[in-house]
Coordinates of C-alpha atoms and ligand atoms in Angstrom, one line a residue:
X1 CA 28.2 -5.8 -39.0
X2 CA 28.9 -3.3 -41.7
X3 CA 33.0 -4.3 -42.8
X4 CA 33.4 -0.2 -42.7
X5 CA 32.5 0.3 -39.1
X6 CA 34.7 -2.7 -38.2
X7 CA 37.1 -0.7 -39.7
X8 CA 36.4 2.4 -37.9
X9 CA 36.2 0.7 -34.6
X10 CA 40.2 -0.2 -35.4
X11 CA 41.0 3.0 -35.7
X12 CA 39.6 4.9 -32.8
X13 CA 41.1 1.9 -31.4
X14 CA 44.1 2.7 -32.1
X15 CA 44.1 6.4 -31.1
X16 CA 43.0 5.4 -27.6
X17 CA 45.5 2.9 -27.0
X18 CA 47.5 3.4 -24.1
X19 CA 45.2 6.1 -23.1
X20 CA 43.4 4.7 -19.8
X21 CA 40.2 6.1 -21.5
X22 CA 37.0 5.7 -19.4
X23 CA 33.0 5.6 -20.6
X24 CA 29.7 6.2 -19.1
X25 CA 26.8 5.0 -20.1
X26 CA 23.4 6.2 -19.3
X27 CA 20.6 3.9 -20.2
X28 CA 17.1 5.4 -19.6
X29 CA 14.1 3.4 -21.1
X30 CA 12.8 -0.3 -21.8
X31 CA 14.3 -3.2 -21.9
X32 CA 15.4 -3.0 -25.7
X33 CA 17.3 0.3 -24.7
X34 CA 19.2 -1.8 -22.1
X35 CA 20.0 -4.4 -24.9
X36 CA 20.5 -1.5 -27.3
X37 CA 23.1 -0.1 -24.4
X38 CA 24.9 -3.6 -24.0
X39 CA 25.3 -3.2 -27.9
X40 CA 27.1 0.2 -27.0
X41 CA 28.9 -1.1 -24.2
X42 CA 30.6 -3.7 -26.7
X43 CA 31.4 -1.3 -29.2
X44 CA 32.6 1.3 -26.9
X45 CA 35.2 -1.4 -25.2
X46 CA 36.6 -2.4 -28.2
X47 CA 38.2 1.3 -28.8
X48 CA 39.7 0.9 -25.6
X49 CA 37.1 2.2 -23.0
X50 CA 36.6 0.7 -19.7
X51 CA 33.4 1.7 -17.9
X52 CA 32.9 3.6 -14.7
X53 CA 30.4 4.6 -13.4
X54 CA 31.5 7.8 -12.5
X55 CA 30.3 10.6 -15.0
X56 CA 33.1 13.0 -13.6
X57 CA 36.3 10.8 -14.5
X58 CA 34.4 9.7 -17.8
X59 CA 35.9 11.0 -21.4
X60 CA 33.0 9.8 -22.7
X61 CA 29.2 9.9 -21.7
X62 CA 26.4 8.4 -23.9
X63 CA 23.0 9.3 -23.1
X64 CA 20.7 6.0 -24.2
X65 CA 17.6 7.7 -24.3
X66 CA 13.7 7.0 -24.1
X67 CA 10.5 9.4 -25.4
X68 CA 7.7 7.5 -24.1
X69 CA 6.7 9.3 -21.6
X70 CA 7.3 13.0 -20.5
X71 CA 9.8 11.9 -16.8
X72 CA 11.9 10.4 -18.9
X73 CA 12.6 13.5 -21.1
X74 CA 12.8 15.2 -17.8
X75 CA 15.5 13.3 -16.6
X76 CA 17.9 13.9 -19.7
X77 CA 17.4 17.3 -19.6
X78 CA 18.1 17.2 -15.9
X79 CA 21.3 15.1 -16.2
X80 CA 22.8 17.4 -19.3
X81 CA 23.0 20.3 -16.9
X82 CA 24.9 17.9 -14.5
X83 CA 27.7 16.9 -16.8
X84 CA 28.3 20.0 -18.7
X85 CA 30.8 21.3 -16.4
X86 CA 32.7 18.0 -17.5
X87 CA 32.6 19.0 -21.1
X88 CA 33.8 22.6 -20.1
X89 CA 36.8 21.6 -17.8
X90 CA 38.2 18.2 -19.4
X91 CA 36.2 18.1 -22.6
X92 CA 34.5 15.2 -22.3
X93 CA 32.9 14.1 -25.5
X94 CA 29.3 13.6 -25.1
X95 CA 27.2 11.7 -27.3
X96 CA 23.4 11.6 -27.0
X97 CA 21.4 8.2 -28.8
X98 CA 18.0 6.6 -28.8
X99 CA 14.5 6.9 -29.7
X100 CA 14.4 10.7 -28.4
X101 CA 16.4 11.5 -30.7
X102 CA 14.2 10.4 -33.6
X103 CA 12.1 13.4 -32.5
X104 CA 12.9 16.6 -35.0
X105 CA 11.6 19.3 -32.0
X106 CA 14.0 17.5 -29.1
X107 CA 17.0 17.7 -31.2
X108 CA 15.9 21.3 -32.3
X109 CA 15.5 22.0 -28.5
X110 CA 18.8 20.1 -27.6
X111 CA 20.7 22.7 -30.6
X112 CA 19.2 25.5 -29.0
X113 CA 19.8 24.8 -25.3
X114 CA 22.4 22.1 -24.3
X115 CA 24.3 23.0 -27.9
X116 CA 27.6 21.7 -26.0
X117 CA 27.0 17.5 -27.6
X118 CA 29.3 16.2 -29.6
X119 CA 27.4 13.0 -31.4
X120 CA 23.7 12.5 -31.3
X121 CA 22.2 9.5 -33.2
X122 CA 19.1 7.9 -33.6
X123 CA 17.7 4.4 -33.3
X124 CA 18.8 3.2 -37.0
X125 CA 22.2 4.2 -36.9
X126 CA 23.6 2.9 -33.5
X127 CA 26.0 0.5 -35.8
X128 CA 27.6 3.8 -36.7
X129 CA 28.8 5.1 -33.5
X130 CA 32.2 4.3 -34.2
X131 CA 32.3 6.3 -37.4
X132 CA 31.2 9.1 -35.7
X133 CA 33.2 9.0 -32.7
X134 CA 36.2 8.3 -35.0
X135 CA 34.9 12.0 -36.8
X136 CA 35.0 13.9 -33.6
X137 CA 38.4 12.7 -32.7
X138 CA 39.8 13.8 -35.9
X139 CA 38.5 17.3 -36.2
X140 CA 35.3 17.6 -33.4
X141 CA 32.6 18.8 -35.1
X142 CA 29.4 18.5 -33.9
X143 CA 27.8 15.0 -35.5
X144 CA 24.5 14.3 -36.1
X145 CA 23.2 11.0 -37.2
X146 CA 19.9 10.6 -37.4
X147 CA 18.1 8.3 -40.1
X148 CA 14.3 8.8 -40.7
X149 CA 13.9 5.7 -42.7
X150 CA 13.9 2.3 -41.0
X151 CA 17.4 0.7 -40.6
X152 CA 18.5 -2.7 -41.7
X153 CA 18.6 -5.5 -39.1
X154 CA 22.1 -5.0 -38.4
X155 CA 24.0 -8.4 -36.9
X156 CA 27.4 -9.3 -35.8
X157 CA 28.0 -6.2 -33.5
X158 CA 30.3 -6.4 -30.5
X159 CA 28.2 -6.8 -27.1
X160 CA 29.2 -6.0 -23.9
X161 CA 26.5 -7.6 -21.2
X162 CA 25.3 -6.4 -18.0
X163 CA 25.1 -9.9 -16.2
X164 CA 26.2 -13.3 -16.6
X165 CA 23.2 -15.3 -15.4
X166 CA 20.3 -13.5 -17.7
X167 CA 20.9 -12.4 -21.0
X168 CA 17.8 -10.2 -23.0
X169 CA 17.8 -11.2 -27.0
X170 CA 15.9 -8.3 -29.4
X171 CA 14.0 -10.7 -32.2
X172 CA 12.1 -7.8 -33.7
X173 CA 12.4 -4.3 -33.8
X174 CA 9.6 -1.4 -34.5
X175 CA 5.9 -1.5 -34.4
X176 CA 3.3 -1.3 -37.2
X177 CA 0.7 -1.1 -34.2
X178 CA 0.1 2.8 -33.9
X179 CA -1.7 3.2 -30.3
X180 CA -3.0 6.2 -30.6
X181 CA -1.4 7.1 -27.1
X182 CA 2.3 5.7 -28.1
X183 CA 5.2 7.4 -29.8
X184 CA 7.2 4.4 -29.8
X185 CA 6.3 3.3 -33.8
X186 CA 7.6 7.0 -34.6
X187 CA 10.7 6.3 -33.6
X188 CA 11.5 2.9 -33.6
X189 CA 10.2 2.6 -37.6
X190 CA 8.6 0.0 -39.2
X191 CA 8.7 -3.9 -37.4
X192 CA 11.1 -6.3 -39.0
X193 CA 12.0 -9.1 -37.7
X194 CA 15.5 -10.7 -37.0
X195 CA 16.3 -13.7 -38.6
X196 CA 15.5 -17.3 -37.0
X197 CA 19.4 -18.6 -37.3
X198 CA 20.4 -15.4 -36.2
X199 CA 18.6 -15.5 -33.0
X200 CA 19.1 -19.3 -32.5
X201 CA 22.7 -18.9 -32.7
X202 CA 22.7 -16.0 -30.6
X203 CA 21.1 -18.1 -27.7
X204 CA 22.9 -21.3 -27.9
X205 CA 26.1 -19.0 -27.9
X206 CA 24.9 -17.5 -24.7
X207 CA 24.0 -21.1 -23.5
X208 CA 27.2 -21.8 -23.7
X209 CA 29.0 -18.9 -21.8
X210 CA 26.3 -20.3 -19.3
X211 CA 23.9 -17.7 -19.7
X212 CA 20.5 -19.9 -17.7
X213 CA 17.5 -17.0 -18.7
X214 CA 16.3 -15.5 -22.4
X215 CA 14.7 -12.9 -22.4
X216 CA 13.3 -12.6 -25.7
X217 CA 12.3 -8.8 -26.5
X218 CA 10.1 -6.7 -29.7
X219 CA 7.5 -4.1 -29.6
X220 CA 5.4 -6.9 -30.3
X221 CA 6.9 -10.5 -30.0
X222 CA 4.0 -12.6 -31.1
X223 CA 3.6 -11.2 -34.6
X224 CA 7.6 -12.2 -35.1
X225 CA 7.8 -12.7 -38.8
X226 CA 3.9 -12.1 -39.3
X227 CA 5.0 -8.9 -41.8
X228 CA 7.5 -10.7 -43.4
X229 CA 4.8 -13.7 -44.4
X230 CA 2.4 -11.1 -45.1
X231 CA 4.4 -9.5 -47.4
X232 CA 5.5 -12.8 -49.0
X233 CA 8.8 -11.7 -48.6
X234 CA 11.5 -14.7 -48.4
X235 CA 13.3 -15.6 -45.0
X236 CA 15.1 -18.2 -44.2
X237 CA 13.7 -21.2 -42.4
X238 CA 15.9 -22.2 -39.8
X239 CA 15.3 -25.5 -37.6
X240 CA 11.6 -25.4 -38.6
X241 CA 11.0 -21.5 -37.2
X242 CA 8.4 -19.6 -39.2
X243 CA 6.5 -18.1 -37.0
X244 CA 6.9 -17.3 -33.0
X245 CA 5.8 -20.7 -31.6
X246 CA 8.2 -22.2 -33.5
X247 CA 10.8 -19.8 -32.3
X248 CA 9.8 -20.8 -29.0
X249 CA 10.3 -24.3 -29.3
X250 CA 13.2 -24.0 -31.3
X251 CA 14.7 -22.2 -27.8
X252 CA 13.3 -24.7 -25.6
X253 CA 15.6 -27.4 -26.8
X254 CA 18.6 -25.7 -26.8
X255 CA 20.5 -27.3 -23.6
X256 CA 21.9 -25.2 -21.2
X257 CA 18.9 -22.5 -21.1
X258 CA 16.3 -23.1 -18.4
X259 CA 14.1 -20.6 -18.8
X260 CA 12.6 -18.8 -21.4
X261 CA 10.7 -15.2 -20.7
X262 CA 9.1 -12.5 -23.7
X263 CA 8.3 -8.7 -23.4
X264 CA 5.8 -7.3 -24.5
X265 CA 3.2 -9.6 -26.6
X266 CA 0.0 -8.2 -27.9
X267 CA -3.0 -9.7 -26.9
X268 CA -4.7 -9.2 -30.2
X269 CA -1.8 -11.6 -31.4
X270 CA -2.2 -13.9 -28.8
X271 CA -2.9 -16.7 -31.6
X272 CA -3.4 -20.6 -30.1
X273 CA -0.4 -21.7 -31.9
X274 CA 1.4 -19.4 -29.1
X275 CA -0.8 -20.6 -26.1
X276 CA -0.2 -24.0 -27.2
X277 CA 3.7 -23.8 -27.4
X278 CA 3.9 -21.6 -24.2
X279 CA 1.9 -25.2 -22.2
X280 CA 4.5 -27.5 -24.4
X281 CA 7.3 -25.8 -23.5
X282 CA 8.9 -26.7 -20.6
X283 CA 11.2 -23.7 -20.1
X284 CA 8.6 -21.0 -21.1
X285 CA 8.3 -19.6 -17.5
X286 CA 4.3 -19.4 -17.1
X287 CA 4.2 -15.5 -16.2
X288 CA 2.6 -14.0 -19.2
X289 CA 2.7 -10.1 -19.3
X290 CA -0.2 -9.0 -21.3
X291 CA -0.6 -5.3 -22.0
X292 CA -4.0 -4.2 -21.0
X293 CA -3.7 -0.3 -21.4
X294 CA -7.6 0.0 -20.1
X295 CA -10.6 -2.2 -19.5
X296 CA -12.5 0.0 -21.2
X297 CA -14.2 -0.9 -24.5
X298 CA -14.6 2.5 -25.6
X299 CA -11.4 3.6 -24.3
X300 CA -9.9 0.9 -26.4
X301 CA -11.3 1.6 -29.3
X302 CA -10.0 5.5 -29.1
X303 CA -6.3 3.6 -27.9
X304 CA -6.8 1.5 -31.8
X305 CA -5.7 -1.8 -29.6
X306 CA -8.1 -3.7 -31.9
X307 CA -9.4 -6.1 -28.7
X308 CA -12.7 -5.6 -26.2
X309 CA -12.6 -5.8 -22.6
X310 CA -14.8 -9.2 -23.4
X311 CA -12.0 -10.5 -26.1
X312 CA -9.4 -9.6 -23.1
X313 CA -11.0 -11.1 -20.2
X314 CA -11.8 -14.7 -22.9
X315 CA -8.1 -14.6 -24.0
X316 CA -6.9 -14.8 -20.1
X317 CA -9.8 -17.4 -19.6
X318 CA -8.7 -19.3 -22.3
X319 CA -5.2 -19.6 -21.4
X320 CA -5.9 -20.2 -17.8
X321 CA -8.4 -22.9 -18.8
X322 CA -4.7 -24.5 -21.5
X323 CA -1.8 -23.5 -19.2
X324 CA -1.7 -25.1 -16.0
X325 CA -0.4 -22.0 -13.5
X326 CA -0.5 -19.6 -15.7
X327 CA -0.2 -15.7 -14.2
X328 CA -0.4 -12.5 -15.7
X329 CA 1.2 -9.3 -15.7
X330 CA 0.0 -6.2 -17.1
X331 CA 0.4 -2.5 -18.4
X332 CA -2.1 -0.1 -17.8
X333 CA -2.5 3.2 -18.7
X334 CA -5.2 5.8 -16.5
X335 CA -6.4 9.5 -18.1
X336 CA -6.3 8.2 -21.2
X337 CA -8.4 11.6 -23.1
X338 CA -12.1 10.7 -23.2
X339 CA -11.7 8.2 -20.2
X340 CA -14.5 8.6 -17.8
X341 CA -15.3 7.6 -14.4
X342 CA -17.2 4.5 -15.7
X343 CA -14.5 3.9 -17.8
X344 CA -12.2 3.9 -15.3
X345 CA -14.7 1.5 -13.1
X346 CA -14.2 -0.8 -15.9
X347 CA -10.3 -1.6 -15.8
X348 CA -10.6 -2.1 -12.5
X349 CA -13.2 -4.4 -13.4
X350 CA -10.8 -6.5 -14.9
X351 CA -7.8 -6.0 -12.4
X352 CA -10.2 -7.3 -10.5
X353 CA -10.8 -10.1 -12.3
X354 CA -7.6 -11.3 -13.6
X355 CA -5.8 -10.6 -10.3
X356 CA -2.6 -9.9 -11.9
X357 CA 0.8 -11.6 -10.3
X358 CA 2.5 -7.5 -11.2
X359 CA 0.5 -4.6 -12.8
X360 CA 2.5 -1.7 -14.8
X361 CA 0.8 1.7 -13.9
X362 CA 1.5 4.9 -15.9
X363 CA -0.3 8.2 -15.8
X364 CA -1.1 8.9 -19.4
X365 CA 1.4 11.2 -20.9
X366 CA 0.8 14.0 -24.2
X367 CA 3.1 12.3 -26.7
X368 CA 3.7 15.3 -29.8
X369 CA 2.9 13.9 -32.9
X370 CA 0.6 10.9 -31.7
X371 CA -3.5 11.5 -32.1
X372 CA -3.9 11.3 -28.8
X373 CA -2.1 14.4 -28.1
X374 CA -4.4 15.9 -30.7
X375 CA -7.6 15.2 -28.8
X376 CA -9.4 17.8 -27.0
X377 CA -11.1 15.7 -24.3
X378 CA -7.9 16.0 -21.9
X379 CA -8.4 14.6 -18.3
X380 CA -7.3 16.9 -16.2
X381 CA -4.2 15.9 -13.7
X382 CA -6.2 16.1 -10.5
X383 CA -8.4 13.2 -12.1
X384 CA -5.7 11.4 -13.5
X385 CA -3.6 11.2 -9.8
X386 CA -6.9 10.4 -8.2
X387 CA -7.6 7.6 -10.9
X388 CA -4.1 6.4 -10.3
X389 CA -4.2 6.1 -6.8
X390 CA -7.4 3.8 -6.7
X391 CA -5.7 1.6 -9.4
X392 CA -2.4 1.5 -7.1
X393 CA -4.5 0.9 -4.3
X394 CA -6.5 -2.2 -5.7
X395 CA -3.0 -3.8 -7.1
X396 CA -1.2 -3.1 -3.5
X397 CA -3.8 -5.3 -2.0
X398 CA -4.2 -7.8 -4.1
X399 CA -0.5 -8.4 -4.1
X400 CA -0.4 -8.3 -0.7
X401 CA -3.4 -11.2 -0.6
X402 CA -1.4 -13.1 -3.7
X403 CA 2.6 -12.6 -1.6
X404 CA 0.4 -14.3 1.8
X405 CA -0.5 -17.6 -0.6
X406 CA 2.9 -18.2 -1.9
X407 CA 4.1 -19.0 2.2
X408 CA 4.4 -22.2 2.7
X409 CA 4.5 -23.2 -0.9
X410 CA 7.5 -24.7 -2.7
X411 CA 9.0 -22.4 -5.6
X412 CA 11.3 -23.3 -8.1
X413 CA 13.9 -20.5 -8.0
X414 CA 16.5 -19.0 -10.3
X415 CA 19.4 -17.8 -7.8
X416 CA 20.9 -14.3 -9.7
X417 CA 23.4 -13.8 -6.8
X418 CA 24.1 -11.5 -3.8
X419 CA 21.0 -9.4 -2.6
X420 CA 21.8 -5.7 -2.9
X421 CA 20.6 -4.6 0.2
X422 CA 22.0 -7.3 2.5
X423 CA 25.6 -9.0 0.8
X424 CA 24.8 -11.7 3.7
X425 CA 21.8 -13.3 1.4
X426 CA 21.0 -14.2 -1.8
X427 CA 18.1 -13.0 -4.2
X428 CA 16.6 -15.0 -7.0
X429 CA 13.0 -14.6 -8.8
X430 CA 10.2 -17.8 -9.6
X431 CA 8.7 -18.8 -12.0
X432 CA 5.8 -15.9 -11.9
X433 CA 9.2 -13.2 -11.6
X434 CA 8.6 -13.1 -7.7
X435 CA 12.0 -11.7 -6.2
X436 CA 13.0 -14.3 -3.1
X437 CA 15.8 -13.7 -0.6
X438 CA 17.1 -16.5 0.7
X439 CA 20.6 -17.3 2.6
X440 CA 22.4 -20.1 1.2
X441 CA 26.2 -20.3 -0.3
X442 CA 27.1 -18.4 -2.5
X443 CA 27.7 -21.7 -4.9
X444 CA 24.3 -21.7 -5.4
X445 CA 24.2 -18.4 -7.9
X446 CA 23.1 -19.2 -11.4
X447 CA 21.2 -22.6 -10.4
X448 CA 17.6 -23.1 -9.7
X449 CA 16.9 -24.5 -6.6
X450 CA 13.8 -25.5 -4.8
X451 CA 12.4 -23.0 -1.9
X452 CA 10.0 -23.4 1.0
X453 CA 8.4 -19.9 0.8
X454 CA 8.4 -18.4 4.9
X455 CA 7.8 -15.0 4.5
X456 CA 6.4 -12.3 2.8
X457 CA 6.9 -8.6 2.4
X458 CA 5.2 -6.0 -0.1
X459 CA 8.1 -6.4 -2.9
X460 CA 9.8 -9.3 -2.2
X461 CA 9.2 -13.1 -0.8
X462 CA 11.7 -15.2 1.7
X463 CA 12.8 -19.1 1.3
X464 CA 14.7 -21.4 2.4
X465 CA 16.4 -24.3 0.7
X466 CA 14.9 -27.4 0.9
Ligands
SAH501 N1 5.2 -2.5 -27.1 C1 5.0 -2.7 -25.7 C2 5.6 -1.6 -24.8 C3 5.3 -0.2 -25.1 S1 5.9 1.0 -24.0 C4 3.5 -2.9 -25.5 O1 2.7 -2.7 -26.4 O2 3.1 -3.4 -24.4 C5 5.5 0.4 -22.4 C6 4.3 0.9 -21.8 O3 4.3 2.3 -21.6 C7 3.0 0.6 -22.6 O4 2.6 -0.7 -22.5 C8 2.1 1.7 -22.0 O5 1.4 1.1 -20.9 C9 3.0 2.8 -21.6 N2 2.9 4.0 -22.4 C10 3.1 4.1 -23.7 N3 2.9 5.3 -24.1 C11 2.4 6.0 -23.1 C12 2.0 7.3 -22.8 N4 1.9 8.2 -23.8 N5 1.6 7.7 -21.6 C13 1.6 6.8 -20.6 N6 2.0 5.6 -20.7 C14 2.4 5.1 -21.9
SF4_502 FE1 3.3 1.4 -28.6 FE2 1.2 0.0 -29.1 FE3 3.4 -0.5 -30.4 FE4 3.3 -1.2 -27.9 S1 2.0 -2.0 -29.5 S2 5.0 -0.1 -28.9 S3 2.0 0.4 -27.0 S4 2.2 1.4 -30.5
F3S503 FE1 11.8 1.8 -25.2 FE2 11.4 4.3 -24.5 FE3 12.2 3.7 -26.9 S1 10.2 2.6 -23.9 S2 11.4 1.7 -27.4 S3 13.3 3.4 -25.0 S4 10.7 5.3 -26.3

């Protein structure tokens, strides 16, 4: 962390003091926003915030926000009308981050309509929120903070996480991949990868405060430190990690940690090295989400994903035929411009074939500045609903077919703690990210423990201890 935000976070510190100050916190994409939002959290409590979850006593709200499809800009929108009657009767100081506002014609459109923010800031200056909260305390004018370039890997910031039993670790941030139907590269920059001791510290750190799940996260985990050795640029080595199997190795013998999950990989990227360490590695949990986006050669092609619907279905062969257990996940996207009907036919095709453990469904969304909002062949919404209902149906039933062989079968099971719905049982997830309610004490959160499966439901499986 930069010395002169430490700084800064001292002295908005010590302006709040005594203040009972409160904080919201509104986190609204991926699982890197989350960890981007624990990053906040940890910042934010250090100048004397304490969080509530209620935006009306809050002095300060921060929007975390995602672009990547159109509902979530919806949703911002939707919420800024909410809380500005709290900036107009108590003046609470809002402050808008994240990879929307990367995008020139949202903050334009933010200026014009909601011009009652305080703070927005992009994705590469995060690390400078205390600077700029420190700025509107001292004479409020409106701040914006918005870096085009790509940002340093920034360590050492406070962090403030959401649960004591999983933790997610970032090892890479941006994306050099450009899918022609994705905004994400546009806004999260160039990929660059963290730093081996970095992360391994991290994660034995968390080890200790008992942390028992990693969730390692990037735009495109499996090419960790790829640009880096392409470029010839010099990293540090650090307990043999070049490259990420070696990361995941390195993580599998650090005591403590039980399992070990990644979001997302790339299945272009999906080099043996990987496949290899993921059957090696004891606490690699087996799931493996593999973004499929379509079936569809051609469609793929016109998405620049650089793999066939052949090369797909040989990559889950292959690691079916070196993993024992493996299961998939998936993302798929339907309407994609240009898809048609037989095109369609073919990623059900492969759901078909892969009979995937959880499938991801979007309905493809215009994206300004991406080449797929440029092309004319639009699918109109009518298709695209129809499409994704077919999809939704074919993955309903073959989850319901997969959740009927899982009773009667013994699952190793993390237990996370009390279910929401029902404080009389606990909830947990296997190996393959099932969720399992079970009742048991309440000693039993943060262990894995061994369930019969007896029942299953659409979303969720029951067990007992055995
Ligand atoms: N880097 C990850 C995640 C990207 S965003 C990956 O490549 O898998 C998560 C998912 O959102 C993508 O996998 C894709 O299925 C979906 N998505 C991205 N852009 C989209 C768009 N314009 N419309 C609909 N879905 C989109
Ligand atoms: Fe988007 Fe493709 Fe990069 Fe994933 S790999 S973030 S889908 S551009
Ligand atoms: Fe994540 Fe949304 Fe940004 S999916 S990377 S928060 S655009």
């Amino acid at each position: 962390m930069i010395i002169s935000q430490l700084e800064d976070i001292e002295k908005v510190a010590k302006i709040n003091e005594g203040k009972n100050l409160k904080y919201s916190i509104l986190t609204m994409g991926c699982q890197q926003n989350e960890n981007d939002s624990e990053k906040l959290s940890g910042i934010i409590e250090k100048m004397h915030y304490t969080k509530t979850e209620n935006l009306s006593e809050s002095d300060l709200i921060v929007f975390n926000t995602c672009c990547v499809r159109e509902n979530a800009e919806d949703r911002l929108f939707g919420k800024l009308g909410e809380v500005k009657k709290y900036k107009e009767e108590k003046g609470t100081i809002i402050a808008i981050g994240g990879c929307m506002m990367q995008e020139k014609h949202i903050v334009e459109k933010l200026k014009e309509s909601y011009p009652f923010f305080d703070i927005v800031f992009g994705t590469h200056t995060l690390h400078k929120f205390p600077t700029d909260l420190l700025e509107i305390l001292s004479n409020r004018k409106r701040i914006e903070d918005i870096l085009d370039i790509d940002g340093e890997v920034i360590e050492g910031l406070p962090i403030k996480r959401d649960d004591n039993i999983k933790a997610s670790v970032t090892i890479m941030n941006g994306c050099n991949n450009f899918c022609s139907y994705c905004i994400v590269p546009y806004v999260r920059g160039r990929e660059r990868s963290r730093l081996p001791k970095d992360i391994l510290e991290e994660i034995k750190g968390l080890a200790k405060d008992g942390y028992k799940e990693i969730t390692l996260l990037g735009q495109n985990v499996n090419s960790y430190l790829r640009v880096e050795r392409e470029q010839n640029k010099t990293f540090e080595e650090y307990e043999g990690v070049n490259s990420f199997a070696t990361l995941l190795r390195a993580i599998n013998k650090i005591d403590g940690i039980e399992r070990i999950r990644f979001i997302s990989p790339h299945p272009k990227d999906f080099t043996d090295d990987v496949i290899e360490a993921i059957r090696d590695c004891n606490k690699v949990c087996k799931l493996i989400h593999l973004p499929l986006q379509s079936g569809s050669t051609n469609v793929l092609k016109v998405m620049n994903r650089k793999y066939t619907k052949e090369q797909y279905l040989n990559l889950v062969e292959k690691m079916r035929n070196t993993i024992p257990n493996v299961t998939f996940s998936t993302d798929i996207i339907v309407g994609f411009p240009g898809e048609t009907e037989e095109d369609f036919v073919d990623t059900l095709d492969v759901v078909k074939k892969v009979n995937f453990e959880q499938v991801y469904m979007f309905i493809y969304s215009r994206r300004v500045g991406t080449p797929g909002d440029k092309m004319e062949n639009q699918i109109p919404e009518e298709i695209k609903h129809e499409r994704f209902n077919r999809l939704k149906e074919l993955v309903e039933s073959q989850i319901a077919v997969r959740n009927k062989e899982y009773v009667g079968t013994t699952q190793t099971v993390l237990i996370e703690g009390k279910s929401k719905t029902n404080e009389q049982m606990l909830t947990g997830r296997t190996d393959s990210n099932k969720v399992v309610v079970l009742e048991a004490k309440e000693d039993l959160i943060g262990k894995m423990a061994n369930l019969k499966i007896v029942s299953e439901h659409m979303w969720y499986l029951k067990g007992k201890v055995i």
